[in-house]
Short mmCIF file of C-alpha atoms in Angstrom, two decimals:
data_model
loop_
_atom_site.label_atom_id
_atom_site.label_comp_id
_atom_site.label_asym_id
_atom_site.label_seq_id
_atom_site.Cartn_x
_atom_site.Cartn_y
_atom_site.Cartn_z
CA UNK A 1 -0.24 14.43 9.29
CA UNK A 2 -2.70 12.08 7.59
CA UNK A 3 -5.86 13.94 6.77
CA UNK A 4 -8.10 11.11 7.94
CA UNK A 5 -6.80 11.09 11.53
CA UNK A 6 -7.08 13.68 14.30
CA UNK A 7 -4.22 16.15 13.88
CA UNK A 8 -2.84 15.75 17.39
CA UNK A 9 0.69 14.67 16.57
CA UNK A 10 0.12 11.37 18.37
CA UNK A 11 0.92 8.69 15.85
CA UNK A 12 0.17 5.24 17.16
CA UNK A 13 1.30 1.72 16.59
CA UNK A 14 -1.82 -0.45 16.59
CA UNK A 15 -1.42 -4.06 17.68
CA UNK A 16 -4.08 -6.72 17.26
CA UNK A 17 -3.32 -9.93 19.08
CA UNK A 18 -4.68 -13.24 20.26
CA UNK A 19 -4.09 -13.72 23.99
CA UNK A 20 -4.10 -17.46 24.62
CA UNK A 21 -4.34 -16.97 28.35
CA UNK A 22 -7.64 -15.11 28.12
CA UNK A 23 -9.62 -17.02 25.53
CA UNK A 24 -12.17 -18.43 27.96
CA UNK A 25 -12.44 -15.76 30.60
CA UNK A 26 -11.98 -12.51 28.75
CA UNK A 27 -11.20 -13.12 25.11
CA UNK A 28 -8.35 -11.35 23.34
CA UNK A 29 -7.03 -7.82 23.35
CA UNK A 30 -6.48 -5.19 20.74
CA UNK A 31 -3.81 -2.89 22.09
CA UNK A 32 -2.49 0.45 20.94
CA UNK A 33 0.83 1.95 21.89
CA UNK A 34 2.25 5.37 21.09
CA UNK A 35 5.70 5.43 19.61
CA UNK A 36 6.73 8.88 20.79
CA UNK A 37 7.64 8.28 24.42
CA UNK A 38 5.03 10.71 25.81
CA UNK A 39 3.06 9.99 28.96
CA UNK A 40 -0.18 8.12 28.42
CA UNK A 41 -3.38 10.13 28.79
CA UNK A 42 -6.13 9.34 31.27
CA UNK A 43 -8.58 6.48 31.06
CA UNK A 44 -10.61 6.36 27.88
CA UNK A 45 -14.36 6.32 27.76
CA UNK A 46 -16.18 2.97 28.19
CA UNK A 47 -17.43 1.08 25.17
CA UNK A 48 -20.96 2.42 24.91
CA UNK A 49 -21.94 2.53 21.24
CA UNK A 50 -25.26 3.98 20.18
CA UNK A 51 -28.05 1.55 19.35
CA UNK A 52 -27.73 0.31 15.80
CA UNK A 53 -30.38 -1.79 14.11
CA UNK A 54 -29.26 -4.70 11.95
CA UNK A 55 -30.42 -4.99 8.37
CA UNK A 56 -33.81 -6.73 8.16
CA UNK A 57 -32.70 -8.80 5.16
CA UNK A 58 -30.07 -10.57 7.24
CA UNK A 59 -31.77 -11.72 10.46
CA UNK A 60 -28.87 -13.98 11.46
CA UNK A 61 -26.76 -10.89 12.17
CA UNK A 62 -27.52 -9.60 15.62
CA UNK A 63 -26.37 -6.72 17.71
CA UNK A 64 -24.67 -7.58 20.96
CA UNK A 65 -26.24 -5.14 23.39
CA UNK A 66 -23.82 -5.94 26.20
CA UNK A 67 -21.54 -3.00 26.99
CA UNK A 68 -18.02 -4.16 27.74
CA UNK A 69 -15.68 -1.52 29.11
CA UNK A 70 -12.50 -0.29 27.57
CA UNK A 71 -9.72 -1.16 30.00
CA UNK A 72 -6.79 1.23 30.10
CA UNK A 73 -3.52 0.22 31.74
CA UNK A 74 0.08 1.26 31.41
CA UNK A 75 1.30 -2.32 31.37
CA UNK A 76 0.29 -5.70 30.00
CA UNK A 77 -0.30 -7.76 33.11
CA UNK A 78 -2.16 -11.01 32.54
CA UNK A 79 -5.65 -11.03 34.12
CA UNK A 80 -5.97 -12.91 37.39
CA UNK A 81 -8.62 -15.25 36.00
CA UNK A 82 -6.53 -16.25 33.01
CA UNK A 83 -5.81 -19.89 32.30
CA UNK A 84 -2.38 -21.21 31.49
CA UNK A 85 -1.30 -20.64 27.90
CA UNK A 86 -0.70 -23.84 25.93
CA UNK A 87 2.57 -24.21 24.13
CA UNK A 88 2.69 -23.96 20.36
CA UNK A 89 3.68 -27.28 18.81
CA UNK A 90 4.91 -26.77 15.30
CA UNK A 91 5.76 -30.44 14.88
CA UNK A 92 2.19 -31.47 15.63
CA UNK A 93 0.93 -28.98 13.06
CA UNK A 94 3.31 -30.31 10.42
CA UNK A 95 2.04 -33.84 10.91
CA UNK A 96 -1.58 -32.85 10.81
CA UNK A 97 -3.75 -34.09 7.96
CA UNK A 98 -5.03 -31.49 5.52
CA UNK A 99 -8.69 -31.73 6.45
CA UNK A 100 -10.61 -29.38 4.19
CA UNK A 101 -14.16 -29.19 5.50
CA UNK A 102 -17.29 -28.70 3.46
CA UNK A 103 -20.17 -26.52 4.52
CA UNK A 104 -22.36 -29.53 5.29
CA UNK A 105 -19.79 -30.79 7.81
CA UNK A 106 -19.72 -27.47 9.59
CA UNK A 107 -23.26 -26.17 9.14
CA UNK A 108 -24.46 -27.28 12.56
CA UNK A 109 -21.96 -25.19 14.46
CA UNK A 110 -22.15 -22.26 12.07
CA UNK A 111 -25.93 -21.97 12.07
CA UNK A 112 -26.28 -22.19 15.83
CA UNK A 113 -28.41 -19.58 17.52
CA UNK A 114 -26.53 -16.41 18.42
CA UNK A 115 -25.06 -16.37 21.90
CA UNK A 116 -24.34 -13.32 23.97
CA UNK A 117 -20.72 -12.44 24.28
CA UNK A 118 -19.55 -12.52 27.90
CA UNK A 119 -19.62 -9.06 29.42
CA UNK A 120 -16.22 -7.64 30.23
CA UNK A 121 -16.01 -6.15 33.67
CA UNK A 122 -14.91 -2.55 33.89
CA UNK A 123 -11.29 -2.26 34.91
CA UNK A 124 -10.35 -0.01 37.78
CA UNK A 125 -7.63 2.53 37.32
CA UNK A 126 -4.51 0.52 37.99
CA UNK A 127 -1.13 1.74 39.06
CA UNK A 128 1.58 1.53 36.49
CA UNK A 129 3.23 -1.86 36.40
CA UNK A 130 6.83 -2.11 37.36
CA UNK A 131 9.14 -1.42 34.44
CA UNK A 132 9.92 -4.51 32.43
CA UNK A 133 13.53 -5.49 32.61
CA UNK A 134 14.85 -5.91 29.10
CA UNK A 135 17.90 -7.76 27.95
CA UNK A 136 19.89 -6.62 24.99
CA UNK A 137 20.15 -9.38 22.37
CA UNK A 138 23.47 -10.87 21.46
CA UNK A 139 25.19 -9.48 18.43
CA UNK A 140 24.02 -11.04 15.21
CA UNK A 141 26.45 -13.49 13.73
CA UNK A 142 27.95 -12.29 10.47
CA UNK A 143 29.04 -15.33 8.57
CA UNK A 144 29.33 -13.30 5.39
CA UNK A 145 30.02 -9.64 4.85
CA UNK A 146 26.90 -7.63 4.13
CA UNK A 147 26.86 -5.64 0.90
CA UNK A 148 26.97 -1.86 0.94
CA UNK A 149 23.44 -1.05 -0.12
CA UNK A 150 22.16 2.44 -0.67
CA UNK A 151 19.64 3.68 1.85
CA UNK A 152 16.12 4.23 0.59
CA UNK A 153 15.22 7.89 0.10
CA UNK A 154 13.20 9.46 2.88
CA UNK A 155 9.55 9.86 2.01
CA UNK A 156 7.55 12.58 3.75
CA UNK A 157 4.17 12.13 5.38
CA UNK A 158 1.34 11.17 3.10
CA UNK A 159 -2.40 11.55 3.52
CA UNK A 160 -3.16 7.90 4.17
CA UNK A 161 -4.35 5.76 7.06
CA UNK A 162 -3.95 2.01 7.31
CA UNK A 163 -7.29 0.95 5.89
CA UNK A 164 -6.29 -2.54 4.78
CA UNK A 165 -4.04 -5.43 5.64
CA UNK A 166 -0.33 -4.42 5.67
CA UNK A 167 -1.10 -0.85 4.69
CA UNK A 168 -2.09 1.13 1.59
CA UNK A 169 0.04 -0.94 -0.81
CA UNK A 170 -0.17 -4.19 1.20
CA UNK A 171 3.63 -4.26 1.27
CA UNK A 172 3.91 -3.76 5.04
CA UNK A 173 5.53 -0.32 4.68
CA UNK A 174 4.23 3.02 5.94
CA UNK A 175 5.49 6.13 4.15
CA UNK A 176 5.20 8.22 7.32
CA UNK A 177 8.34 9.65 8.92
CA UNK A 178 9.35 11.11 12.26
CA UNK A 179 7.06 8.94 14.38
CA UNK A 180 9.78 7.32 16.50
CA UNK A 181 11.47 8.97 19.48
CA UNK A 182 13.82 7.49 22.04
CA UNK A 183 12.31 5.99 25.17
CA UNK A 184 9.80 3.31 26.03
CA UNK A 185 6.46 3.69 24.22
CA UNK A 186 3.47 4.38 26.46
CA UNK A 187 0.11 2.66 26.39
CA UNK A 188 -2.71 4.91 25.19
CA UNK A 189 -5.65 2.50 25.39
CA UNK A 190 -6.56 -1.14 25.08
CA UNK A 191 -9.79 -3.05 24.63
CA UNK A 192 -11.08 -6.59 24.94
CA UNK A 193 -12.19 -7.91 21.54
CA UNK A 194 -12.09 -11.71 21.92
CA UNK A 195 -9.96 -14.41 20.32
CA UNK A 196 -8.45 -14.00 16.86
CA UNK A 197 -5.45 -13.17 14.71
CA UNK A 198 -6.82 -10.44 12.42
CA UNK A 199 -4.87 -7.18 12.31
CA UNK A 200 -6.35 -3.74 13.01
CA UNK A 201 -7.20 -1.25 10.27
CA UNK A 202 -7.47 2.51 10.70
CA UNK A 203 -9.48 4.89 8.50
CA UNK A 204 -11.05 8.32 9.00
CA UNK A 205 -10.05 8.47 12.65
CA UNK A 206 -11.52 5.08 13.50
CA UNK A 207 -9.92 1.72 14.28
CA UNK A 208 -11.64 -1.55 13.34
CA UNK A 209 -10.83 -4.85 15.06
CA UNK A 210 -12.34 -8.35 15.17
CA UNK A 211 -12.53 -11.20 17.65
CA UNK A 212 -14.51 -14.31 18.59
CA UNK A 213 -16.18 -15.17 21.88
CA UNK A 214 -18.71 -17.94 22.60
CA UNK A 215 -18.71 -18.93 18.91
CA UNK A 216 -19.65 -15.45 17.78
CA UNK A 217 -17.51 -13.14 15.70
CA UNK A 218 -17.72 -9.45 16.58
CA UNK A 219 -16.40 -6.49 14.64
CA UNK A 220 -15.62 -3.45 16.77
CA UNK A 221 -15.34 0.18 15.74
CA UNK A 222 -13.31 2.41 18.07
CA UNK A 223 -12.33 6.04 18.05
CA UNK A 224 -8.66 5.66 17.11
CA UNK A 225 -7.53 8.53 19.32
CA UNK A 226 -9.33 7.74 22.57
CA UNK A 227 -10.36 4.09 22.24
CA UNK A 228 -14.01 4.96 22.88
CA UNK A 229 -16.38 2.37 21.43
CA UNK A 230 -18.51 3.66 18.57
CA UNK A 231 -20.32 0.49 17.44
CA UNK A 232 -19.99 -3.28 17.35
CA UNK A 233 -21.84 -6.03 15.50
CA UNK A 234 -21.89 -9.80 16.03
CA UNK A 235 -22.87 -12.92 14.11
CA UNK A 236 -22.54 -16.70 14.73
CA UNK A 237 -19.20 -18.23 13.76
CA UNK A 238 -17.35 -21.29 15.00
CA UNK A 239 -14.10 -20.53 16.84
CA UNK A 240 -12.34 -23.14 14.68
CA UNK A 241 -9.31 -23.62 16.90
CA UNK A 242 -7.57 -26.43 15.04
CA UNK A 243 -3.99 -26.53 16.45
CA UNK A 244 -4.19 -22.82 17.22
CA UNK A 245 -6.45 -20.64 19.33
CA UNK A 246 -8.94 -19.83 16.57
CA UNK A 247 -10.98 -16.75 15.86
CA UNK A 248 -10.97 -14.52 12.74
CA UNK A 249 -7.71 -14.30 10.80
CA UNK A 250 -8.71 -12.34 7.71
CA UNK A 251 -8.25 -8.61 8.39
CA UNK A 252 -11.12 -6.15 7.77
CA UNK A 253 -10.82 -3.91 4.70
CA UNK A 254 -12.22 -0.35 4.64
CA UNK A 255 -13.13 1.24 1.31
CA UNK A 256 -15.53 4.05 0.37
CA UNK A 257 -17.28 4.05 3.75
CA UNK A 258 -17.73 0.27 3.93
CA UNK A 259 -15.95 -2.31 6.12
CA UNK A 260 -15.62 -5.75 4.51
CA UNK A 261 -15.05 -8.76 6.76
CA UNK A 262 -14.48 -12.44 5.94
CA UNK A 263 -14.94 -15.02 8.70
CA UNK A 264 -13.17 -18.33 9.30
CA UNK A 265 -16.36 -20.06 8.11
CA UNK A 266 -16.63 -18.04 4.90
CA UNK A 267 -19.17 -15.42 5.96
CA UNK A 268 -18.53 -12.33 3.80
CA UNK A 269 -20.13 -9.16 5.18
CA UNK A 270 -20.25 -5.52 4.11
CA UNK A 271 -20.83 -3.09 7.02
CA UNK A 272 -21.43 0.63 6.98
CA UNK A 273 -18.20 2.03 8.43
CA UNK A 274 -19.99 4.88 10.21
CA UNK A 275 -22.93 3.04 11.81
CA UNK A 276 -22.21 -0.69 11.62
CA UNK A 277 -25.40 -1.35 9.66
CA UNK A 278 -25.14 -4.46 7.48
CA UNK A 279 -25.32 -3.68 3.77
CA UNK A 280 -25.04 -7.14 2.21
CA UNK A 281 -23.86 -10.58 3.23
CA UNK A 282 -22.79 -13.83 1.51
CA UNK A 283 -22.21 -17.25 3.00
CA UNK A 284 -19.54 -18.43 0.58
CA UNK A 285 -19.73 -22.09 1.54
CA UNK A 286 -23.50 -22.45 1.52
CA UNK A 287 -24.38 -20.13 -1.36
CA UNK A 288 -21.43 -20.73 -3.69
CA UNK A 289 -20.03 -24.13 -2.74
CA UNK A 290 -16.79 -22.60 -1.53
CA UNK A 291 -14.32 -24.73 0.40
CA UNK A 292 -13.33 -24.08 3.99
CA UNK A 293 -9.57 -24.80 4.17
CA UNK A 294 -8.21 -26.96 6.97
CA UNK A 295 -7.38 -23.99 9.21
CA UNK A 296 -10.40 -21.92 8.17
CA UNK A 297 -10.68 -18.96 5.83
CA UNK A 298 -7.76 -16.58 6.31
CA UNK A 299 -7.42 -14.82 2.96
CA UNK A 300 -8.16 -11.09 3.29
CA UNK A 301 -10.20 -9.72 0.34
CA UNK A 302 -9.05 -6.78 -1.81
CA UNK A 303 -10.95 -3.89 -3.39
CA UNK A 304 -10.36 -2.09 -6.68
CA UNK A 305 -12.77 0.15 -8.59
CA UNK A 306 -16.28 -1.22 -8.14
CA UNK A 307 -15.13 -4.76 -7.32
CA UNK A 308 -14.39 -6.74 -4.16
CA UNK A 309 -12.08 -9.67 -4.89
CA UNK A 310 -12.33 -12.77 -2.71
CA UNK A 311 -10.64 -16.18 -2.65
CA UNK A 312 -13.81 -18.26 -2.39
CA UNK A 313 -12.40 -21.68 -3.24
CA UNK A 314 -15.54 -22.81 -5.07
CA UNK A 315 -15.09 -25.73 -7.51
CA UNK A 316 -13.41 -24.33 -10.65
CA UNK A 317 -14.12 -20.88 -9.22
CA UNK A 318 -11.32 -20.25 -6.75
CA UNK A 319 -11.56 -16.46 -7.17
CA UNK A 320 -14.71 -14.34 -7.26
CA UNK A 321 -15.24 -10.66 -8.00
CA UNK A 322 -18.30 -9.12 -6.35
CA UNK A 323 -19.87 -5.75 -6.95
CA UNK A 324 -18.67 -4.02 -3.80
CA UNK A 325 -21.93 -2.09 -3.34
CA UNK A 326 -24.48 -4.86 -3.94
CA UNK A 327 -22.66 -8.17 -3.56
CA UNK A 328 -23.65 -9.27 -7.07
CA UNK A 329 -21.17 -11.65 -8.72
CA UNK A 330 -19.16 -9.98 -11.51
CA UNK A 331 -17.02 -12.99 -12.48
CA UNK A 332 -15.64 -16.28 -11.14
CA UNK A 333 -12.47 -18.03 -12.28
CA UNK A 334 -9.62 -20.35 -11.29
CA UNK A 335 -9.51 -24.10 -10.79
CA UNK A 336 -7.05 -24.25 -7.84
CA UNK A 337 -7.89 -25.07 -4.25
CA UNK A 338 -7.85 -22.09 -1.89
CA UNK A 339 -5.00 -21.29 0.45
CA UNK A 340 -4.56 -18.59 3.09
CA UNK A 341 -2.70 -15.60 1.63
CA UNK A 342 -4.35 -12.19 1.33
CA UNK A 343 -5.20 -10.86 -2.12
CA UNK A 344 -3.85 -7.61 -3.53
CA UNK A 345 -4.31 -5.38 -6.56
CA UNK A 346 -1.22 -3.90 -8.21
CA UNK A 347 -0.11 -2.41 -11.52
CA UNK A 348 1.53 -4.71 -14.07
CA UNK A 349 2.26 -3.83 -17.69
CA UNK A 350 0.36 -0.58 -17.20
CA UNK A 351 -2.90 -2.14 -16.00
CA UNK A 352 -4.42 -3.23 -12.68
CA UNK A 353 -4.12 -6.92 -11.85
CA UNK A 354 -5.09 -9.14 -8.94
CA UNK A 355 -2.36 -11.23 -7.30
CA UNK A 356 -3.45 -14.51 -5.73
CA UNK A 357 -1.34 -17.07 -3.88
CA UNK A 358 -3.51 -20.19 -3.87
CA UNK A 359 -2.68 -23.85 -3.25
CA UNK A 360 -1.05 -24.19 -6.70
CA UNK A 361 1.13 -21.07 -6.60
CA UNK A 362 1.14 -17.36 -7.39
CA UNK A 363 -1.05 -15.91 -10.18
CA UNK A 364 -1.62 -12.55 -11.86
CA UNK A 365 -5.31 -12.26 -12.70
CA UNK A 366 -7.08 -9.75 -14.94
CA UNK A 367 -9.34 -7.65 -12.69
CA UNK A 368 -11.91 -7.29 -15.50
CA UNK A 369 -12.66 -10.95 -16.23
CA UNK A 370 -10.62 -13.26 -13.97
CA UNK A 371 -8.32 -14.53 -16.70
CA UNK A 372 -4.87 -15.64 -15.49
CA UNK A 373 -2.10 -13.83 -17.40
CA UNK A 374 0.95 -15.12 -15.51
CA UNK A 375 1.57 -17.83 -12.92
CA UNK A 376 4.35 -19.67 -11.13
CA UNK A 377 3.82 -23.04 -9.47
CA UNK A 378 4.58 -23.21 -5.74
CA UNK A 379 3.31 -26.24 -3.82
CA UNK A 380 3.63 -26.62 -0.05
CA UNK A 381 2.65 -29.19 2.54
CA UNK A 382 -1.05 -28.99 3.45
CA UNK A 383 -1.55 -26.32 0.74
CA UNK A 384 -0.34 -23.60 3.12
CA UNK A 385 0.65 -20.59 1.04
CA UNK A 386 -0.18 -18.01 3.69
CA UNK A 387 2.19 -15.03 3.33
CA UNK A 388 1.05 -12.41 0.82
CA UNK A 389 3.44 -12.04 -2.17
CA UNK A 390 5.53 -8.87 -2.32
CA UNK A 391 5.43 -7.24 -5.76
CA UNK A 392 7.83 -4.50 -6.83
CA UNK A 393 7.62 -3.76 -10.53
CA UNK A 394 8.37 -7.00 -12.36
CA UNK A 395 9.84 -8.64 -9.26
CA UNK A 396 7.73 -10.98 -7.14
CA UNK A 397 8.87 -12.40 -3.80
CA UNK A 398 7.06 -15.43 -2.39
CA UNK A 399 7.72 -17.42 0.75
CA UNK A 400 6.10 -20.33 2.62
CA UNK A 401 6.72 -22.39 5.73
CA UNK A 402 6.84 -26.15 6.33
CA UNK A 403 10.40 -26.31 5.03
CA UNK A 404 9.51 -24.83 1.62
CA UNK A 405 11.48 -21.56 1.64
CA UNK A 406 11.34 -18.56 -0.68
CA UNK A 407 11.93 -17.38 -4.23
CA UNK A 408 12.43 -14.16 -6.16
CA UNK A 409 10.65 -14.19 -9.51
CA UNK A 410 10.61 -11.89 -12.53
CA UNK A 411 7.15 -11.88 -14.06
CA UNK A 412 8.28 -10.57 -17.45
CA UNK A 413 11.18 -12.99 -18.02
CA UNK A 414 10.93 -16.25 -20.04
CA UNK A 415 12.40 -18.07 -17.06
CA UNK A 416 10.67 -16.47 -14.07
CA UNK A 417 12.92 -17.84 -11.33
CA UNK A 418 15.71 -15.44 -10.30
CA UNK A 419 16.78 -17.28 -7.14
CA UNK A 420 15.36 -19.71 -4.60
CA UNK A 421 16.47 -20.96 -1.16
CA UNK A 422 15.23 -22.07 2.26
CA UNK A 423 16.65 -19.17 4.24
CA UNK A 424 13.32 -17.32 4.57
CA UNK A 425 10.32 -19.50 5.41
CA UNK A 426 7.38 -17.16 6.13
CA UNK A 427 4.91 -19.39 7.96
CA UNK A 428 2.05 -16.89 7.79
CA UNK A 429 3.35 -13.34 8.27
CA UNK A 430 4.96 -11.80 5.20
CA UNK A 431 8.30 -10.05 4.94
CA UNK A 432 9.09 -6.46 3.92
CA UNK A 433 11.58 -5.33 1.26
CA UNK A 434 13.52 -2.18 2.11
CA UNK A 435 17.02 -0.84 1.46
CA UNK A 436 17.77 -3.62 -1.01
CA UNK A 437 17.08 -6.29 1.60
CA UNK A 438 14.29 -8.65 2.64
CA UNK A 439 13.42 -8.57 6.35
CA UNK A 440 11.11 -11.26 7.69
CA UNK A 441 10.57 -14.28 9.90
CA UNK A 442 12.27 -17.49 8.87
CA UNK A 443 9.84 -19.60 10.90
CA UNK A 444 10.87 -18.64 14.48
CA UNK A 445 13.89 -16.48 13.63
CA UNK A 446 14.08 -12.93 12.29
CA UNK A 447 16.28 -12.93 9.19
CA UNK A 448 17.61 -10.59 6.50
CA UNK A 449 18.39 -11.58 2.90
CA UNK A 450 19.99 -9.71 0.02
CA UNK A 451 17.05 -9.02 -2.29
CA UNK A 452 19.17 -9.38 -5.45
CA UNK A 453 20.90 -12.66 -4.66
CA UNK A 454 18.95 -14.24 -1.82
CA UNK A 455 22.11 -14.49 0.27
CA UNK A 456 21.48 -14.54 4.00
CA UNK A 457 22.96 -11.44 5.63
CA UNK A 458 22.05 -11.93 9.28
CA UNK A 459 19.58 -13.55 11.64
CA UNK A 460 18.26 -12.82 15.13
CA UNK A 461 16.58 -15.30 17.46
CA UNK A 462 14.42 -15.01 20.60
CA UNK A 463 11.41 -13.51 18.81
CA UNK A 464 9.41 -16.61 17.89
CA UNK A 465 7.00 -16.60 14.96
CA UNK A 466 6.47 -12.88 15.07
CA UNK A 467 5.41 -10.24 12.57
CA UNK A 468 6.77 -6.94 11.33
CA UNK A 469 6.09 -3.84 9.28
CA UNK A 470 8.48 -1.00 8.36
CA UNK A 471 8.48 2.78 8.36
CA UNK A 472 11.10 5.54 8.18
CA UNK A 473 13.95 3.01 7.79
CA UNK A 474 12.87 1.18 10.92
CA UNK A 475 11.33 -2.22 11.59
CA UNK A 476 8.28 -2.39 13.87
CA UNK A 477 8.34 -5.94 15.21
CA UNK A 478 5.81 -7.78 17.37
CA UNK A 479 7.32 -10.94 18.82
CA UNK A 480 5.26 -14.09 19.30
CA UNK A 481 5.27 -13.50 23.07
CA UNK A 482 4.14 -9.88 22.89
CA UNK A 483 7.28 -7.75 22.80
CA UNK A 484 7.16 -4.56 20.75
CA UNK A 485 10.63 -4.17 19.23
CA UNK A 486 11.86 -1.23 17.16
CA UNK A 487 15.02 -1.87 15.15
CA UNK A 488 16.92 -0.31 12.27
CA UNK A 489 16.09 -1.69 8.83
CA UNK A 490 19.79 -2.25 8.31
CA UNK A 491 21.18 -4.93 5.95
CA UNK A 492 24.51 -4.72 7.78
CA UNK A 493 23.17 -6.25 10.98
CA UNK A 494 20.42 -6.27 13.61
CA UNK A 495 20.40 -3.08 15.68
CA UNK A 496 17.69 -2.90 18.30
CA UNK A 497 16.46 0.55 19.31
CA UNK A 498 13.83 -0.38 21.90
CA UNK A 499 12.10 -3.44 23.33
CA UNK A 500 8.96 -3.34 25.48
CA UNK A 501 6.89 -6.21 26.83
CA UNK A 502 3.35 -4.97 26.17
CA UNK A 503 1.25 -8.09 25.57
CA UNK A 504 1.05 -11.69 26.73
CA UNK A 505 -0.10 -14.97 25.25
CA UNK A 506 0.46 -15.77 21.58
CA UNK A 507 0.88 -12.83 19.19
CA UNK A 508 0.68 -13.61 15.47
CA UNK A 509 -1.02 -10.45 14.15
CA UNK A 510 0.91 -7.85 12.18
CA UNK A 511 1.06 -4.32 13.68
CA UNK A 512 -0.44 -1.27 11.96
CA UNK A 513 0.87 2.32 11.96
CA UNK A 514 -1.20 5.46 11.55
#
């Protein structure tokens, strides 16, 4: 078992999601579901964190002293006071102008006085919902024979949580094994966190989630096992719901006892992971001239050594390295406009490098000084490079939506391009590479490509613009409409193992496993 989680044998799939139907009345939900088929325990304790005083040097950060309750149910019934969920209109989004806003244009909304987040009424113990009737999908069409690819070796459990976006290596793969058992997964706990698309991170037995309500962002700290609220902190932030439901999209990052968050409006905060006390804070737009992209800041920061790396989008300073303890600027570099993909640190040519996927393309950046050592141009409509690159040795996989497609690159070759096609268009959620294949969402369709050639092996519809991670040769999929699907990571074809309707509304956030 991971050393930083309670050794109870109850591994959980953590799901962070934006529920369109509850934006106004009750915000969004962060939901957790066990993957072992055991009965769900009793109701968890209410959210009642101890009083925590905000840092005096940052008076704009306030503590929300309301005490919303953790609601525990065995189903995912939509609240009675929910409003109808609007339909997602991809065509409208494609035709939208790329309206990058400056801080001056947004300062009025962002600097508004803090508002109290609506109190969530305590939920009564509800009877289990009627079992959801599931329909087995049609067999995947096999237009071409899939290659016989060797299965990846089984990797035993490792002492790691899920402390950052897409896991310890940001590749969307957990090295844990034995977590899946036959049967429908049972709900352990769920909590109201407001609107947003940020994923959940888990470290040292705690789960951290974010949401927005009444133009305030709130970061929540829960006990990962029980769902009991430990602390929460709020600060003013515009919902920024341009052609989507808004709320934070950059996922928190936990490192050395600190939780780093990055808001849609460019507010970069460092919180004490144990108490929620604010350590340091930067308003990237106001203090550094950083740009707010058309759909808000979505790029999740990365940490390595003593540095926190952030896509700030400042003029001729697209990337910034901060001292992770003090917030002091270590270096700034890069002339590109910002985009939306998360950053990551990886090893290349025997040294640590930062990978960025900005509006111009993918770059390998020296972590010591910000110098770009390798790059590949990749332009998309509206500068939307949103899916984090997948790096395996010298190979780099990139993918974007809006009809752009994907490419496999070799960073050490004179001609970097290995292959390119339009059979995998990751709109915002990245793919995973496993068993010699690439599994991911080609816009609204789950697809599988041969990693060596790019040839499409199979596709599966009826999942929408979902997300996925992988573990133990299985895909953990969250559909756009809130279905938790477990399937084999099989290049030969789509084989579904379980499907459970657990959430409602629009679900664009990647799951987490710990």
